[in-house]
Amino acid sequence: MANRIILNETSYHGQGAILSITEEAKLRGFKKAFVCSDPDLIKFNVTKKVTDLLDKEGLEYEIYSDIKANPTIENVQSGVAAFKKSGADYIIAIGGGSSMDTSKAIGIIITNPEFEDVRSLEGLSPTKNPCVPIFAVPTTAGTAAEVTINYVITDVEKKRKFVCVDPHDIPVVAFVDPDMMSSMPKGLTASTGMDALTHAIEGYTTKSANIITDMFNLKAIELIAKSLRGAVENTAEGREGMAIGQYLTGMGFSNCGLGIVHSMAHGLGALYDTPHGVANAIILPTVMEYNADAVGEKLRDVAKAMGVEGTENMSEAEYKKAAVDAVKKLSEDVGIPKDLKEIVKPEDVDFLSQSAMDDACRPGNPRDPKFEDIKELFLSLM
Ligand SMILES: NC(=O)c1ccc[n+]([C@@H]2O[C@H](COP(=O)([O-])OP(=O)(O)OC[C@H]3O[C@@H](n4cnc5c(N)ncnc54)[C@H](O)[C@@H]3O)[C@@H](O)[C@H]2O)c1
Ligand SMILES: [Fe+2]
C-alpha cells in the first residue's frame, strides 16, 4: 500500500522564528487574527511576545482564552461563537497542545458547520473543507500539534478524550521558536518532552511505520534523549534540541499513528486531568515491554538512539532491556513519577481499560491488545 505523507506548507525554526509572523500575515493578505491562547500564557506574558509584534505592525487581532488544559467540547463551542462575532479571517494558535487543538477544532467547525456538535469529528473526520488558516506557535516542546493532522478534545459528560484525525486541520504555517518555550517550568518541560519521546517511540514501532516516518522518529528519539535533560535546566542548547526534536516526530507520528501508551493516557487526562505528558511518561516503559516481541530489532535502534553504547553486539534480550532501561532512566532523571499509584483509583480500572480499547490510537499498536491485557498493564502500574 502507498504511504500518504502530509506536512505543513511552511515552517520556521530556531530563535526568532516568531519574527516572521507579521510578514507571513501580510503576504497572505490576512486582515484580522483570532488569537487562541490559554489564560496562564496570557498571565505570564507568553502570548504577549506575539501580540507585541502584531501591535508594532498595526495588525488587528482579538484574543480568545476560554481554553483549559485537556480542552473540552465547551471550550471549542464557545470559541466557535466568539470567532463568528470577531470578523477574523485567520487564527494564531499560541500555546501547547491544548491551545493548538482548540484552534484546530474551532477552525474546522467554522468551515464545516455541520460538525458543530464536535463529537461527530471523532476518528477520521469526514470534513469537506480546509479549516480557517492557522498560524501555530507552540510554547511547549511536546505535542507538535503545529505539524500534525490530529487534535484531541475532552468530552466531560462521557468522561473521555477523543482523537480527531483530519488533513483539513493542519496549520498552514508553524513558527517553532525555542524562546517561546523558555518560560516553561521544569516539571512542564519534563512532561511535555516525555510526550514527544512517546510520540517518537510509539511512532517508530507502530504498525503503519514506514521508511519516511522512521527517519523522522528515529532522529527525534536521538535529539530528545540528548536534549531533554538540558531543556529541563533551561539551557539554550537543550531548548533548541527539544524544539526541533518534538517537531521531527510530529512529522513522523502524524503520518503513521501511535499506540496504546496514548490510548491509556487519554483516559487519565479525561478522568483526572492528569497532564498528558506525565501520563504517557509513566506508561511508556511498561508498554514497551509488552510490545517488545512484536517490534523486534527496532528496539535495538531505539536503544542506540537513546545513547546506549555497544548495541550492535547485544543479544535480543539485552537490547530490549537496554531500550526500556534508557527510557526509565531519562524519565527518572527529569523527575517523572514511577507509577500510577497516586493517580488511578482502583474502581476506575475497568472504565479506563475500555476507554483505551475504544481509542483511535489503539489499532496502530504493534501488538493487538485485549481488554484484559490493558487492564493488566494498568494494574501493574498501581
Ligand atoms: N494534536 C496532537 O497531535 C496532540 C498530540 C499529543 C497531545 N495532544 C494534546 O495536547 C494537550 C496537551 O498539550 P501540552 O502538553 O502541550 O500542554 P497544554 O497546552 O495543556 O499546557 C499545559 C499548561 O502549561 C502551560 N504552558 C504552556 N506553555 C508554557 C510556557 N511556555 N511557559 C509557561 N507555561 C506554559 C499552559 O498555560 C497550561 O497551563 C492534551 O490535551 C493532549 O491530549 C495533542
Ligand atoms: Fe501525545
Coordinates of C-alpha atoms and ligand atoms in Angstrom, one line a residue:
M1 CA 0.0 0.0 0.0
A2 CA 1.2 3.5 -0.8
N3 CA 2.1 5.8 2.2
R4 CA 0.4 9.2 2.5
I5 CA 2.6 12.0 3.9
I6 CA 1.1 15.3 4.9
L7 CA 3.3 18.2 6.2
N8 CA 2.9 21.9 6.9
E9 CA 3.0 24.1 3.9
T10 CA 5.6 26.4 5.6
S11 CA 7.5 26.3 8.9
Y12 CA 10.1 28.5 10.6
H13 CA 12.6 27.0 13.1
G14 CA 15.0 28.4 15.6
Q15 CA 15.4 31.5 17.8
G16 CA 13.5 34.5 16.3
A17 CA 11.1 32.3 14.3
I18 CA 8.1 34.3 15.6
L19 CA 9.5 37.5 13.9
S20 CA 8.2 36.1 10.6
I21 CA 4.6 36.0 11.8
T22 CA 3.7 39.6 10.7
E23 CA 5.4 39.2 7.3
E24 CA 3.5 35.9 6.6
A25 CA 0.2 37.5 7.7
K26 CA 0.8 40.5 5.3
L27 CA 1.9 38.3 2.4
R28 CA -1.2 36.2 2.7
G29 CA -3.4 39.3 2.9
F30 CA -5.0 38.4 6.2
K31 CA -6.9 41.2 7.9
K32 CA -7.7 40.1 11.5
A33 CA -6.3 37.4 13.7
F34 CA -8.3 35.3 16.2
V35 CA -5.6 34.6 18.7
C36 CA -6.2 31.4 20.7
S37 CA -4.1 31.1 23.9
D38 CA -4.8 29.8 27.4
P39 CA -5.2 32.1 30.4
D40 CA -1.9 31.2 32.1
L41 CA 0.0 32.0 28.9
I42 CA -1.7 35.4 28.9
K43 CA -1.0 35.9 32.6
F44 CA 2.7 35.1 32.2
N45 CA 3.1 37.3 29.1
V46 CA 4.0 34.5 26.8
T47 CA 1.1 35.3 24.4
K48 CA 2.3 39.0 24.6
K49 CA 5.6 38.1 22.8
V50 CA 3.5 37.5 19.7
T51 CA 0.8 40.2 20.2
D52 CA 3.5 42.8 20.7
L53 CA 4.7 42.0 17.2
L54 CA 1.2 42.4 15.8
D55 CA 0.8 45.7 17.7
K56 CA 4.0 47.0 16.3
E57 CA 2.9 46.3 12.7
G58 CA -0.6 47.6 13.4
L59 CA -2.1 44.2 12.6
E60 CA -5.6 43.7 14.0
Y61 CA -6.4 40.8 16.4
E62 CA -8.7 39.6 19.1
I63 CA -7.8 37.2 21.9
Y64 CA -9.8 34.1 22.8
S65 CA -8.7 32.4 26.0
D66 CA -11.5 30.2 27.3
I67 CA -9.2 27.2 26.9
K68 CA -8.3 24.7 29.7
A69 CA -5.6 22.1 29.7
N70 CA -7.2 18.9 28.2
P71 CA -9.6 21.2 26.3
T72 CA -13.3 20.4 26.3
I73 CA -16.2 20.4 23.8
E74 CA -17.5 23.6 25.6
N75 CA -14.1 25.4 25.0
V76 CA -14.5 24.6 21.3
Q77 CA -18.1 25.6 21.1
S78 CA -17.7 29.0 22.8
G79 CA -14.6 29.6 20.6
V80 CA -16.7 29.0 17.5
A81 CA -19.3 31.5 18.7
A82 CA -16.5 34.1 19.5
F83 CA -14.8 33.5 16.2
K84 CA -18.1 34.2 14.3
K85 CA -18.5 37.5 16.2
S86 CA -14.9 38.5 15.7
G87 CA -14.8 39.2 11.9
A88 CA -11.4 37.4 11.9
D89 CA -10.1 35.7 8.8
Y90 CA -7.3 33.6 10.3
I91 CA -6.3 32.0 13.6
I92 CA -3.0 32.4 15.5
A93 CA -2.7 29.5 18.0
I94 CA -0.2 30.3 20.7
G95 CA 0.3 27.6 23.3
G96 CA 0.7 23.9 24.0
G97 CA -1.4 21.2 22.5
S98 CA -4.5 22.5 24.4
S99 CA -4.5 25.9 22.6
M100 CA -3.5 24.5 19.3
D101 CA -6.0 21.6 19.4
T102 CA -8.8 24.0 20.4
S103 CA -7.8 26.3 17.5
K104 CA -8.0 23.3 15.1
A105 CA -11.4 22.3 16.2
I106 CA -12.7 25.9 16.0
G107 CA -11.2 26.4 12.6
I108 CA -12.7 23.1 11.3
I109 CA -16.2 23.9 12.6
I110 CA -16.2 27.4 11.1
T111 CA -15.7 26.0 7.6
N112 CA -17.7 22.7 8.2
P113 CA -20.6 23.9 10.4
E114 CA -22.4 20.5 10.2
F115 CA -19.9 19.3 12.8
E116 CA -20.8 21.9 15.4
D117 CA -21.6 19.2 18.0
V118 CA -17.8 18.5 18.0
R119 CA -18.4 14.8 18.9
S120 CA -19.1 13.8 15.3
L121 CA -15.5 14.8 14.4
E122 CA -14.1 11.8 16.3
G123 CA -11.8 9.5 14.4
L124 CA -11.3 10.1 10.7
S125 CA -13.3 13.2 10.4
P126 CA -15.2 13.3 7.1
T127 CA -15.0 17.1 6.7
K128 CA -15.2 18.6 3.2
N129 CA -13.4 21.9 3.6
P130 CA -9.9 23.0 4.9
C131 CA -10.2 24.8 8.2
V132 CA -9.7 28.5 8.7
P133 CA -6.0 29.2 8.1
I134 CA -4.0 28.6 11.2
F135 CA -0.6 30.0 12.2
A136 CA 0.7 27.8 15.0
V137 CA 3.1 28.9 17.6
P138 CA 4.0 26.1 20.1
T139 CA 5.0 27.1 23.6
T140 CA 5.7 23.6 24.8
A141 CA 8.1 21.1 23.2
G142 CA 5.8 18.2 23.2
T143 CA 2.7 17.6 21.2
A144 CA 3.9 19.0 17.8
A145 CA 0.2 19.9 17.1
E146 CA 1.6 22.6 14.9
V147 CA 2.5 19.9 12.3
T148 CA 0.1 17.1 13.0
I149 CA -3.3 16.4 11.4
N150 CA -4.7 15.5 14.8
Y151 CA -6.4 17.2 17.7
V152 CA -7.7 15.8 21.0
I153 CA -10.8 17.1 22.8
T154 CA -12.3 16.1 26.2
D155 CA -15.9 15.0 26.4
V156 CA -16.6 15.9 30.1
E157 CA -20.0 14.3 30.1
K158 CA -18.8 11.0 28.8
K159 CA -15.5 11.3 30.8
R160 CA -13.4 10.6 27.7
K161 CA -10.9 12.3 25.4
F162 CA -11.3 11.7 21.7
V163 CA -8.9 12.0 18.9
C164 CA -9.9 13.6 15.6
V165 CA -7.7 12.9 12.5
D166 CA -8.2 15.3 9.6
P167 CA -5.8 16.6 7.0
H168 CA -8.0 19.7 6.8
D169 CA -6.8 20.9 10.2
I170 CA -3.1 21.1 9.6
P171 CA -1.8 24.7 10.3
V172 CA -0.6 26.5 7.2
V173 CA 2.5 27.9 8.9
A174 CA 4.3 26.8 12.1
F175 CA 6.6 29.1 14.0
V176 CA 8.7 26.8 16.2
D177 CA 10.7 29.2 18.3
P178 CA 12.6 27.8 21.4
D179 CA 12.3 31.3 23.0
M180 CA 8.5 30.7 23.3
M181 CA 9.3 27.6 25.3
S182 CA 11.9 29.0 27.7
S183 CA 9.4 30.1 30.3
M184 CA 8.2 26.5 30.9
P185 CA 8.9 25.4 34.5
K186 CA 11.0 22.3 35.0
G187 CA 8.1 19.9 35.5
L188 CA 6.2 21.0 32.4
T189 CA 9.4 20.8 30.3
A190 CA 9.9 17.3 31.5
S191 CA 6.4 16.0 31.0
T192 CA 5.9 17.6 27.6
G193 CA 9.3 16.4 26.5
M194 CA 8.4 12.9 27.5
D195 CA 5.2 13.2 25.5
A196 CA 7.5 13.9 22.5
L197 CA 9.6 10.9 23.3
T198 CA 6.5 8.8 23.5
H199 CA 5.4 10.0 20.0
A200 CA 8.8 9.1 18.6
I201 CA 9.0 5.6 20.2
E202 CA 5.3 4.7 19.5
G203 CA 5.6 6.2 16.0
Y204 CA 8.8 4.2 15.3
T205 CA 7.2 1.0 16.3
T206 CA 3.6 1.4 15.2
K207 CA 2.1 -0.9 12.5
S208 CA 2.0 1.9 9.9
A209 CA 5.6 3.0 10.4
N210 CA 7.4 3.3 7.1
I211 CA 10.8 4.5 5.8
I212 CA 9.9 8.2 5.8
T213 CA 8.2 8.3 9.3
D214 CA 11.1 6.1 10.6
M215 CA 13.6 8.7 9.5
F216 CA 11.8 11.4 11.4
N217 CA 11.0 9.4 14.5
L218 CA 14.5 7.8 14.9
K219 CA 16.2 11.2 14.6
A220 CA 13.7 12.6 17.1
I221 CA 14.5 9.9 19.7
E222 CA 18.2 10.8 19.4
L223 CA 17.6 14.5 19.7
I224 CA 15.2 14.2 22.6
A225 CA 17.4 11.8 24.5
K226 CA 20.3 14.2 24.0
S227 CA 18.4 17.4 24.8
L228 CA 15.7 16.9 27.4
R229 CA 17.9 17.0 30.5
G230 CA 19.4 20.2 29.3
A231 CA 16.0 21.7 28.4
V232 CA 14.8 20.9 32.0
E233 CA 17.8 23.0 33.2
N234 CA 16.7 25.7 30.6
T235 CA 20.0 25.6 28.6
A236 CA 19.7 27.2 25.1
E237 CA 21.1 24.0 23.5
G238 CA 18.5 21.8 25.3
R239 CA 15.6 24.1 24.3
E240 CA 16.8 24.2 20.6
G241 CA 17.1 20.4 20.6
M242 CA 13.7 19.8 22.1
A243 CA 12.0 22.4 19.8
I244 CA 13.3 20.6 16.7
G245 CA 13.1 17.0 18.2
Q246 CA 9.4 17.3 19.0
Y247 CA 8.7 18.7 15.6
L248 CA 10.6 15.9 13.8
T249 CA 8.5 13.3 15.5
G250 CA 5.4 15.4 14.8
M251 CA 6.1 15.0 11.1
G252 CA 6.6 11.2 11.7
F253 CA 3.8 10.2 14.0
S254 CA 1.2 12.4 12.3
N255 CA 1.7 10.3 9.2
C256 CA 1.9 6.8 10.9
G257 CA -0.1 7.0 14.1
L258 CA 0.7 6.0 17.7
G259 CA -0.2 3.1 20.0
I260 CA -1.7 2.2 23.3
V261 CA 0.5 4.4 25.5
H262 CA -1.6 7.2 24.2
S263 CA -4.8 5.2 24.4
M264 CA -4.2 4.5 28.1
A265 CA -3.0 8.1 28.7
H266 CA -6.1 9.7 27.2
G267 CA -8.4 8.2 29.8
L268 CA -6.2 9.6 32.6
G269 CA -6.5 13.1 31.1
A270 CA -10.3 12.8 30.8
L271 CA -10.9 11.3 34.3
Y272 CA -8.3 13.0 36.5
D273 CA -7.0 15.9 34.3
T274 CA -3.5 14.2 34.5
P275 CA -1.1 16.2 32.3
H276 CA -0.8 14.4 29.0
G277 CA 3.0 14.1 29.1
V278 CA 3.0 12.7 32.7
A279 CA 0.5 10.0 31.8
N280 CA 2.5 9.0 28.8
A281 CA 5.8 9.0 30.5
I282 CA 4.7 6.7 33.3
I283 CA 3.0 4.2 31.0
L284 CA 5.7 4.2 28.2
P285 CA 8.3 1.7 29.6
T286 CA 5.6 -0.8 30.6
V287 CA 4.0 -0.8 27.2
M288 CA 7.5 -1.0 25.5
E289 CA 8.0 -4.3 27.5
Y290 CA 4.5 -5.5 26.5
N291 CA 5.2 -4.7 22.8
A292 CA 8.8 -5.9 22.7
D293 CA 8.3 -9.2 21.0
A294 CA 6.2 -7.6 18.2
V295 CA 8.8 -4.9 17.3
G296 CA 12.0 -6.9 17.4
E297 CA 15.1 -5.3 16.0
K298 CA 13.5 -1.8 16.2
L299 CA 14.2 -1.7 19.9
R300 CA 17.9 -2.1 19.1
D301 CA 17.6 1.1 17.1
V302 CA 15.7 2.8 19.9
A303 CA 18.4 1.8 22.5
K304 CA 21.1 3.1 20.2
A305 CA 19.2 6.4 19.5
M306 CA 18.7 6.8 23.3
G307 CA 22.5 6.8 23.6
V308 CA 23.2 3.2 24.7
E309 CA 26.6 2.0 23.7
G310 CA 27.5 -1.4 22.3
T311 CA 24.0 -2.2 21.0
E312 CA 25.5 -3.9 17.9
N313 CA 26.8 -6.8 20.0
M314 CA 23.8 -7.2 22.3
S315 CA 21.5 -10.2 22.3
E316 CA 17.8 -9.7 21.7
A317 CA 17.1 -9.8 25.4
E318 CA 19.9 -7.3 26.1
Y319 CA 18.9 -4.7 23.6
K320 CA 15.2 -4.9 24.6
K321 CA 16.1 -4.3 28.2
A322 CA 18.6 -1.6 27.3
A323 CA 15.9 0.4 25.4
V324 CA 13.4 0.2 28.2
D325 CA 16.0 1.0 30.9
A326 CA 17.2 4.0 28.9
V327 CA 13.7 5.4 28.8
K328 CA 13.2 4.7 32.5
K329 CA 16.4 6.5 33.4
L330 CA 15.6 9.6 31.4
S331 CA 12.1 9.7 32.9
E332 CA 13.6 9.4 36.4
D333 CA 16.3 12.0 35.7
V334 CA 13.7 14.6 34.8
G335 CA 11.5 13.8 37.8
I336 CA 8.6 11.8 36.4
P337 CA 6.8 9.6 39.0
K338 CA 7.4 5.9 38.6
D339 CA 3.8 4.6 38.7
L340 CA 0.2 5.4 38.7
K341 CA -0.4 4.8 42.4
E342 CA -1.2 8.5 43.2
I343 CA -3.3 8.9 40.1
V344 CA -5.6 5.9 39.3
K345 CA -8.4 4.8 41.5
P346 CA -8.8 1.0 41.5
E347 CA -12.6 1.3 40.9
D348 CA -11.9 3.1 37.6
V349 CA -9.6 0.5 36.0
D350 CA -12.3 -1.3 34.0
F351 CA -13.6 2.0 32.7
L352 CA -10.1 3.2 31.8
S353 CA -9.3 -0.1 30.1
Q354 CA -12.5 0.0 28.0
S355 CA -11.7 3.7 27.1
A356 CA -8.3 2.6 25.9
M357 CA -9.8 -0.2 23.8
D358 CA -12.1 2.3 22.1
D359 CA -9.4 4.9 21.5
A360 CA -8.4 5.9 17.9
C361 CA -4.6 5.2 18.6
R362 CA -5.2 1.6 19.8
P363 CA -5.4 -0.1 16.3
G364 CA -1.9 1.2 15.5
N365 CA -0.3 -0.6 18.4
P366 CA 2.2 -3.3 17.2
R367 CA 0.5 -5.9 19.4
D368 CA -3.3 -6.2 19.3
P369 CA -4.3 -6.0 23.0
K370 CA -7.4 -7.5 24.5
F371 CA -9.3 -5.7 27.2
E372 CA -7.7 -8.0 29.8
D373 CA -4.2 -7.1 28.6
I374 CA -4.8 -3.4 29.1
K375 CA -6.3 -4.0 32.5
E376 CA -3.2 -6.0 33.4
L377 CA -1.0 -3.1 32.2
F378 CA -2.9 -0.6 34.4
L379 CA -2.8 -2.9 37.4
S380 CA 1.0 -3.5 37.0
L381 CA 1.5 0.3 37.4
M382 CA -0.6 0.5 40.6
Ligands
LIG1 N1 -2.7 17.4 18.3 C1 -1.8 16.5 18.6 O1 -1.3 15.8 17.7 C2 -1.6 16.1 20.0 C3 -0.5 15.2 20.3 C4 -0.3 14.9 21.7 C5 -1.1 15.5 22.7 N2 -2.1 16.4 22.3 C6 -3.0 17.0 23.3 O2 -2.4 18.2 23.8 C7 -2.7 18.5 25.1 C8 -1.5 18.7 26.0 O3 -0.7 19.8 25.5 P1 0.6 20.3 26.2 O4 1.2 19.1 26.8 O5 1.4 21.0 25.1 O6 0.2 21.3 27.3 P2 -1.1 22.3 27.5 O7 -1.3 23.0 26.2 O8 -2.2 21.5 28.1 O9 -0.5 23.3 28.6 C9 -0.3 22.8 29.9 C10 0.0 24.0 30.8 O10 1.2 24.6 30.5 C11 1.2 26.0 30.4 N3 2.2 26.4 29.5 C12 2.3 26.1 28.2 N4 3.4 26.7 27.6 C13 4.1 27.4 28.6 C14 5.2 28.2 28.6 N5 6.0 28.4 27.6 N6 5.5 28.8 29.8 C15 4.7 28.6 30.9 N7 3.6 27.8 30.9 C16 3.3 27.2 29.8 C17 -0.2 26.2 29.9 O11 -0.6 27.6 30.2 C18 -1.0 25.2 30.7 O12 -1.4 25.7 31.9 C19 -3.5 17.3 25.6 O13 -4.9 17.6 25.5 C20 -3.2 16.3 24.6 O14 -4.1 15.2 24.5 C21 -2.3 16.7 21.0
FE2 FE 0.9 12.9 22.9

